[in-house]
């Protein structure tokens, strides 16, 4: 298949690009490098031996998107492009609504102009909000999210759903990610957050690598076995493989389907830190800090539907995630900033 990846130079997009190429698909990427760097494209080529077709453009720019669709005959699209920092979304809600919703609407409009009817959307477990209790399943009501970023995912899911009602030829798979972490085992691509990482895993890796002094553990008084927050961590390569399966499902079906991509297992912050130190024989100094606003005690998936509908389940362990993340960190201490390697 010929597939367009919007935001395909990002963390999950680049890993999905590699898995698609390695599964024999043809890939084009559109990205404006707002949260990624051109070096990723070289790394994808080094891993796969293939240069994905690349367009530097903003998905909200309809004329740019028309140019891309004019020059390619896509079978499907995977829509990754969007801002994704929870904290930033609280400070800049209008920027998040404008960018994330405008890109979704523009993409669907242009897909329909060119008769492209298969799309996989990068959604998030955050749509389950606070009123549901884990393990989250796809039949649960998606409620109000605790932040504008999550709400843009919720509204985008609704936009895609309504579009399938209006256009019976449209096929949409909404992938609800849990906590994607780790890196491709080559160590050539990985997570490269701008500035100080918000998320646990990249923060741990930078502390272990001496780039940051100490990890702050946000609360050890949650109602969990060791008091720290529990999350469903999934290796980014497993997640990427789930996208290949979701694409094949979208092409073979019509309508809309929400599917969790999680391991179905929860791990606490302490477990992550201890596993990272043990597997990589490194120190991760930490201190206990107050809880972070908006954090849940527990979040993990009921992963049954992905196995039933896609024939997919997460296979890599927390140890694999820690090992692969450390290889990425040690081989790329400054991420893709190759000038300061
Ligand atoms: C994990 C655990 C923290 C940092 C977020 C988004 C979600 C998705 C994945 C996009 C929690 C604890 C964290 C730190 C810590 N992103 N923690 N110290 O919050 O589960 O999910 O990223 O789709 O939408 O909300 O991930 O990695 O930030 O936190 O103690 O410096 O680690 O309290 O228990 P989260 P996270």
PDB file of C-alpha atoms in Angstrom, residues 91-206:
ATOM      1  CA  UNK A  91      -1.136  27.137  29.194  1.00  0.00           C
ATOM      2  CA  UNK A  92      -1.958  27.513  25.471  1.00  0.00           C
ATOM      3  CA  UNK A  93      -5.403  25.915  24.841  1.00  0.00           C
ATOM      4  CA  UNK A  94      -6.271  27.958  21.722  1.00  0.00           C
ATOM      5  CA  UNK A  95      -3.006  26.982  20.011  1.00  0.00           C
ATOM      6  CA  UNK A  96      -3.848  23.313  20.703  1.00  0.00           C
ATOM      7  CA  UNK A  97      -7.456  23.564  19.499  1.00  0.00           C
ATOM      8  CA  UNK A  98      -6.468  25.500  16.393  1.00  0.00           C
ATOM      9  CA  UNK A  99      -3.624  23.201  15.396  1.00  0.00           C
ATOM     10  CA  UNK A 100      -4.914  19.769  16.380  1.00  0.00           C
ATOM     11  CA  UNK A 101      -8.509  20.232  15.216  1.00  0.00           C
ATOM     12  CA  UNK A 102      -7.708  22.249  12.082  1.00  0.00           C
ATOM     13  CA  UNK A 103      -5.219  19.577  10.945  1.00  0.00           C
ATOM     14  CA  UNK A 104      -7.805  16.829  11.460  1.00  0.00           C
ATOM     15  CA  UNK A 105     -10.552  18.684   9.581  1.00  0.00           C
ATOM     16  CA  UNK A 106      -8.243  19.754   6.732  1.00  0.00           C
ATOM     17  CA  UNK A 107      -6.937  16.215   6.347  1.00  0.00           C
ATOM     18  CA  UNK A 108     -10.419  14.673   6.122  1.00  0.00           C
ATOM     19  CA  UNK A 109     -11.550  17.335   3.617  1.00  0.00           C
ATOM     20  CA  UNK A 110      -8.561  16.730   1.341  1.00  0.00           C
ATOM     21  CA  UNK A 111      -8.804  12.937   1.670  1.00  0.00           C
ATOM     22  CA  UNK A 112     -12.425  13.157   0.519  1.00  0.00           C
ATOM     23  CA  UNK A 113     -11.535  15.431  -2.404  1.00  0.00           C
ATOM     24  CA  UNK A 114      -9.081  12.789  -3.626  1.00  0.00           C
ATOM     25  CA  UNK A 115     -11.170   9.733  -2.802  1.00  0.00           C
ATOM     26  CA  UNK A 116      -8.806   8.413  -0.109  1.00  0.00           C
ATOM     27  CA  UNK A 117     -11.037   6.584   2.356  1.00  0.00           C
ATOM     28  CA  UNK A 118      -8.788   4.778   4.866  1.00  0.00           C
ATOM     29  CA  UNK A 119      -7.317   6.500   7.905  1.00  0.00           C
ATOM     30  CA  UNK A 120      -5.746   5.515  11.222  1.00  0.00           C
ATOM     31  CA  UNK A 121      -5.817   8.237  13.890  1.00  0.00           C
ATOM     32  CA  UNK A 122      -3.288   8.686  16.685  1.00  0.00           C
ATOM     33  CA  UNK A 123      -5.574   9.018  19.700  1.00  0.00           C
ATOM     34  CA  UNK A 124      -4.799   8.566  23.377  1.00  0.00           C
ATOM     35  CA  UNK A 125      -5.987   6.720  26.487  1.00  0.00           C
ATOM     36  CA  UNK A 126      -6.406  10.169  27.970  1.00  0.00           C
ATOM     37  CA  UNK A 127      -9.890  10.211  26.373  1.00  0.00           C
ATOM     38  CA  UNK A 128     -11.037   7.818  29.147  1.00  0.00           C
ATOM     39  CA  UNK A 129     -10.769  10.763  31.546  1.00  0.00           C
ATOM     40  CA  UNK A 130     -11.168  10.413  35.307  1.00  0.00           C
ATOM     41  CA  UNK A 131     -14.653   8.906  35.597  1.00  0.00           C
ATOM     42  CA  UNK A 132     -13.710   5.470  34.190  1.00  0.00           C
ATOM     43  CA  UNK A 133     -11.732   2.930  36.180  1.00  0.00           C
ATOM     44  CA  UNK A 134      -8.941   0.765  34.651  1.00  0.00           C
ATOM     45  CA  UNK A 135      -8.617  -1.627  32.912  1.00  0.00           C
ATOM     46  CA  UNK A 136     -10.068   0.707  30.278  1.00  0.00           C
ATOM     47  CA  UNK A 137     -12.107  -0.874  27.482  1.00  0.00           C
ATOM     48  CA  UNK A 138     -13.302   0.730  24.253  1.00  0.00           C
ATOM     49  CA  UNK A 139     -17.005   0.512  25.205  1.00  0.00           C
ATOM     50  CA  UNK A 140     -16.515   2.884  28.135  1.00  0.00           C
ATOM     51  CA  UNK A 141     -17.969   6.375  27.755  1.00  0.00           C
ATOM     52  CA  UNK A 142     -15.203   8.797  26.835  1.00  0.00           C
ATOM     53  CA  UNK A 143     -15.618  11.609  29.276  1.00  0.00           C
ATOM     54  CA  UNK A 144     -14.265  15.100  29.787  1.00  0.00           C
ATOM     55  CA  UNK A 145     -10.490  15.064  29.756  1.00  0.00           C
ATOM     56  CA  UNK A 146      -8.365  16.736  32.386  1.00  0.00           C
ATOM     57  CA  UNK A 147      -6.526  18.882  29.821  1.00  0.00           C
ATOM     58  CA  UNK A 148      -7.007  20.625  26.446  1.00  0.00           C
ATOM     59  CA  UNK A 149      -4.581  18.221  24.718  1.00  0.00           C
ATOM     60  CA  UNK A 150      -6.780  15.252  25.687  1.00  0.00           C
ATOM     61  CA  UNK A 151      -9.891  17.162  24.680  1.00  0.00           C
ATOM     62  CA  UNK A 152      -8.458  17.743  21.182  1.00  0.00           C
ATOM     63  CA  UNK A 153      -8.107  13.942  20.910  1.00  0.00           C
ATOM     64  CA  UNK A 154     -11.678  13.474  22.120  1.00  0.00           C
ATOM     65  CA  UNK A 155     -13.065  16.012  19.639  1.00  0.00           C
ATOM     66  CA  UNK A 156     -10.947  14.627  16.783  1.00  0.00           C
ATOM     67  CA  UNK A 157     -12.364  11.157  17.500  1.00  0.00           C
ATOM     68  CA  UNK A 158     -15.856  12.683  17.271  1.00  0.00           C
ATOM     69  CA  UNK A 159     -15.012  14.476  14.004  1.00  0.00           C
ATOM     70  CA  UNK A 160     -13.766  11.223  12.454  1.00  0.00           C
ATOM     71  CA  UNK A 161     -16.838   9.359  13.741  1.00  0.00           C
ATOM     72  CA  UNK A 162     -19.277  11.909  12.321  1.00  0.00           C
ATOM     73  CA  UNK A 163     -17.402  11.903   9.003  1.00  0.00           C
ATOM     74  CA  UNK A 164     -17.964   8.122   8.691  1.00  0.00           C
ATOM     75  CA  UNK A 165     -21.715   8.672   9.173  1.00  0.00           C
ATOM     76  CA  UNK A 166     -21.761  11.246   6.350  1.00  0.00           C
ATOM     77  CA  UNK A 167     -19.457   9.257   4.072  1.00  0.00           C
ATOM     78  CA  UNK A 168     -20.200   5.519   4.057  1.00  0.00           C
ATOM     79  CA  UNK A 169     -16.996   4.807   2.136  1.00  0.00           C
ATOM     80  CA  UNK A 170     -14.800   6.194   4.926  1.00  0.00           C
ATOM     81  CA  UNK A 171     -12.936   3.728   7.168  1.00  0.00           C
ATOM     82  CA  UNK A 172     -11.406   5.011  10.413  1.00  0.00           C
ATOM     83  CA  UNK A 173      -9.444   3.258  13.166  1.00  0.00           C
ATOM     84  CA  UNK A 174      -8.960   5.336  16.320  1.00  0.00           C
ATOM     85  CA  UNK A 175      -5.874   4.007  18.133  1.00  0.00           C
ATOM     86  CA  UNK A 176      -5.880   4.877  21.844  1.00  0.00           C
ATOM     87  CA  UNK A 177      -2.246   4.753  22.946  1.00  0.00           C
ATOM     88  CA  UNK A 178      -1.297   4.125  26.544  1.00  0.00           C
ATOM     89  CA  UNK A 179       2.298   5.061  27.418  1.00  0.00           C
ATOM     90  CA  UNK A 180       4.630   4.535  24.437  1.00  0.00           C
ATOM     91  CA  UNK A 181       8.315   4.335  25.468  1.00  0.00           C
ATOM     92  CA  UNK A 182      11.621   2.833  24.361  1.00  0.00           C
ATOM     93  CA  UNK A 183      13.310   3.064  20.959  1.00  0.00           C
ATOM     94  CA  UNK A 184      14.083   1.053  17.846  1.00  0.00           C
ATOM     95  CA  UNK A 185      16.766  -1.523  18.830  1.00  0.00           C
ATOM     96  CA  UNK A 186      19.172   0.011  16.288  1.00  0.00           C
ATOM     97  CA  UNK A 187      19.532   3.009  18.626  1.00  0.00           C
ATOM     98  CA  UNK A 188      19.196   5.252  15.550  1.00  0.00           C
ATOM     99  CA  UNK A 189      15.703   6.617  16.255  1.00  0.00           C
ATOM    100  CA  UNK A 190      14.058   7.389  19.577  1.00  0.00           C
ATOM    101  CA  UNK A 191      12.234   9.934  21.701  1.00  0.00           C
ATOM    102  CA  UNK A 192      13.792  13.403  21.473  1.00  0.00           C
ATOM    103  CA  UNK A 193      11.582  15.790  23.480  1.00  0.00           C
ATOM    104  CA  UNK A 194      12.385  19.495  23.156  1.00  0.00           C
ATOM    105  CA  UNK A 195      13.730  20.934  26.438  1.00  0.00           C
ATOM    106  CA  UNK A 196      13.116  19.278  29.798  1.00  0.00           C
ATOM    107  CA  UNK A 197      11.056  16.076  29.295  1.00  0.00           C
ATOM    108  CA  UNK A 198       7.538  16.059  30.759  1.00  0.00           C
ATOM    109  CA  UNK A 199       7.276  12.274  30.599  1.00  0.00           C
ATOM    110  CA  UNK A 200       8.856   9.790  33.003  1.00  0.00           C
ATOM    111  CA  UNK A 201      10.911   7.619  30.666  1.00  0.00           C
ATOM    112  CA  UNK A 202      12.896  10.263  28.767  1.00  0.00           C
ATOM    113  CA  UNK A 203      13.496  12.017  32.085  1.00  0.00           C
ATOM    114  CA  UNK A 204      14.875   8.804  33.645  1.00  0.00           C
ATOM    115  CA  UNK A 205      17.146   8.260  30.623  1.00  0.00           C
ATOM    116  CA  UNK A 206      18.546  11.793  30.831  1.00  0.00           C
TER     117      UNK A 206
END
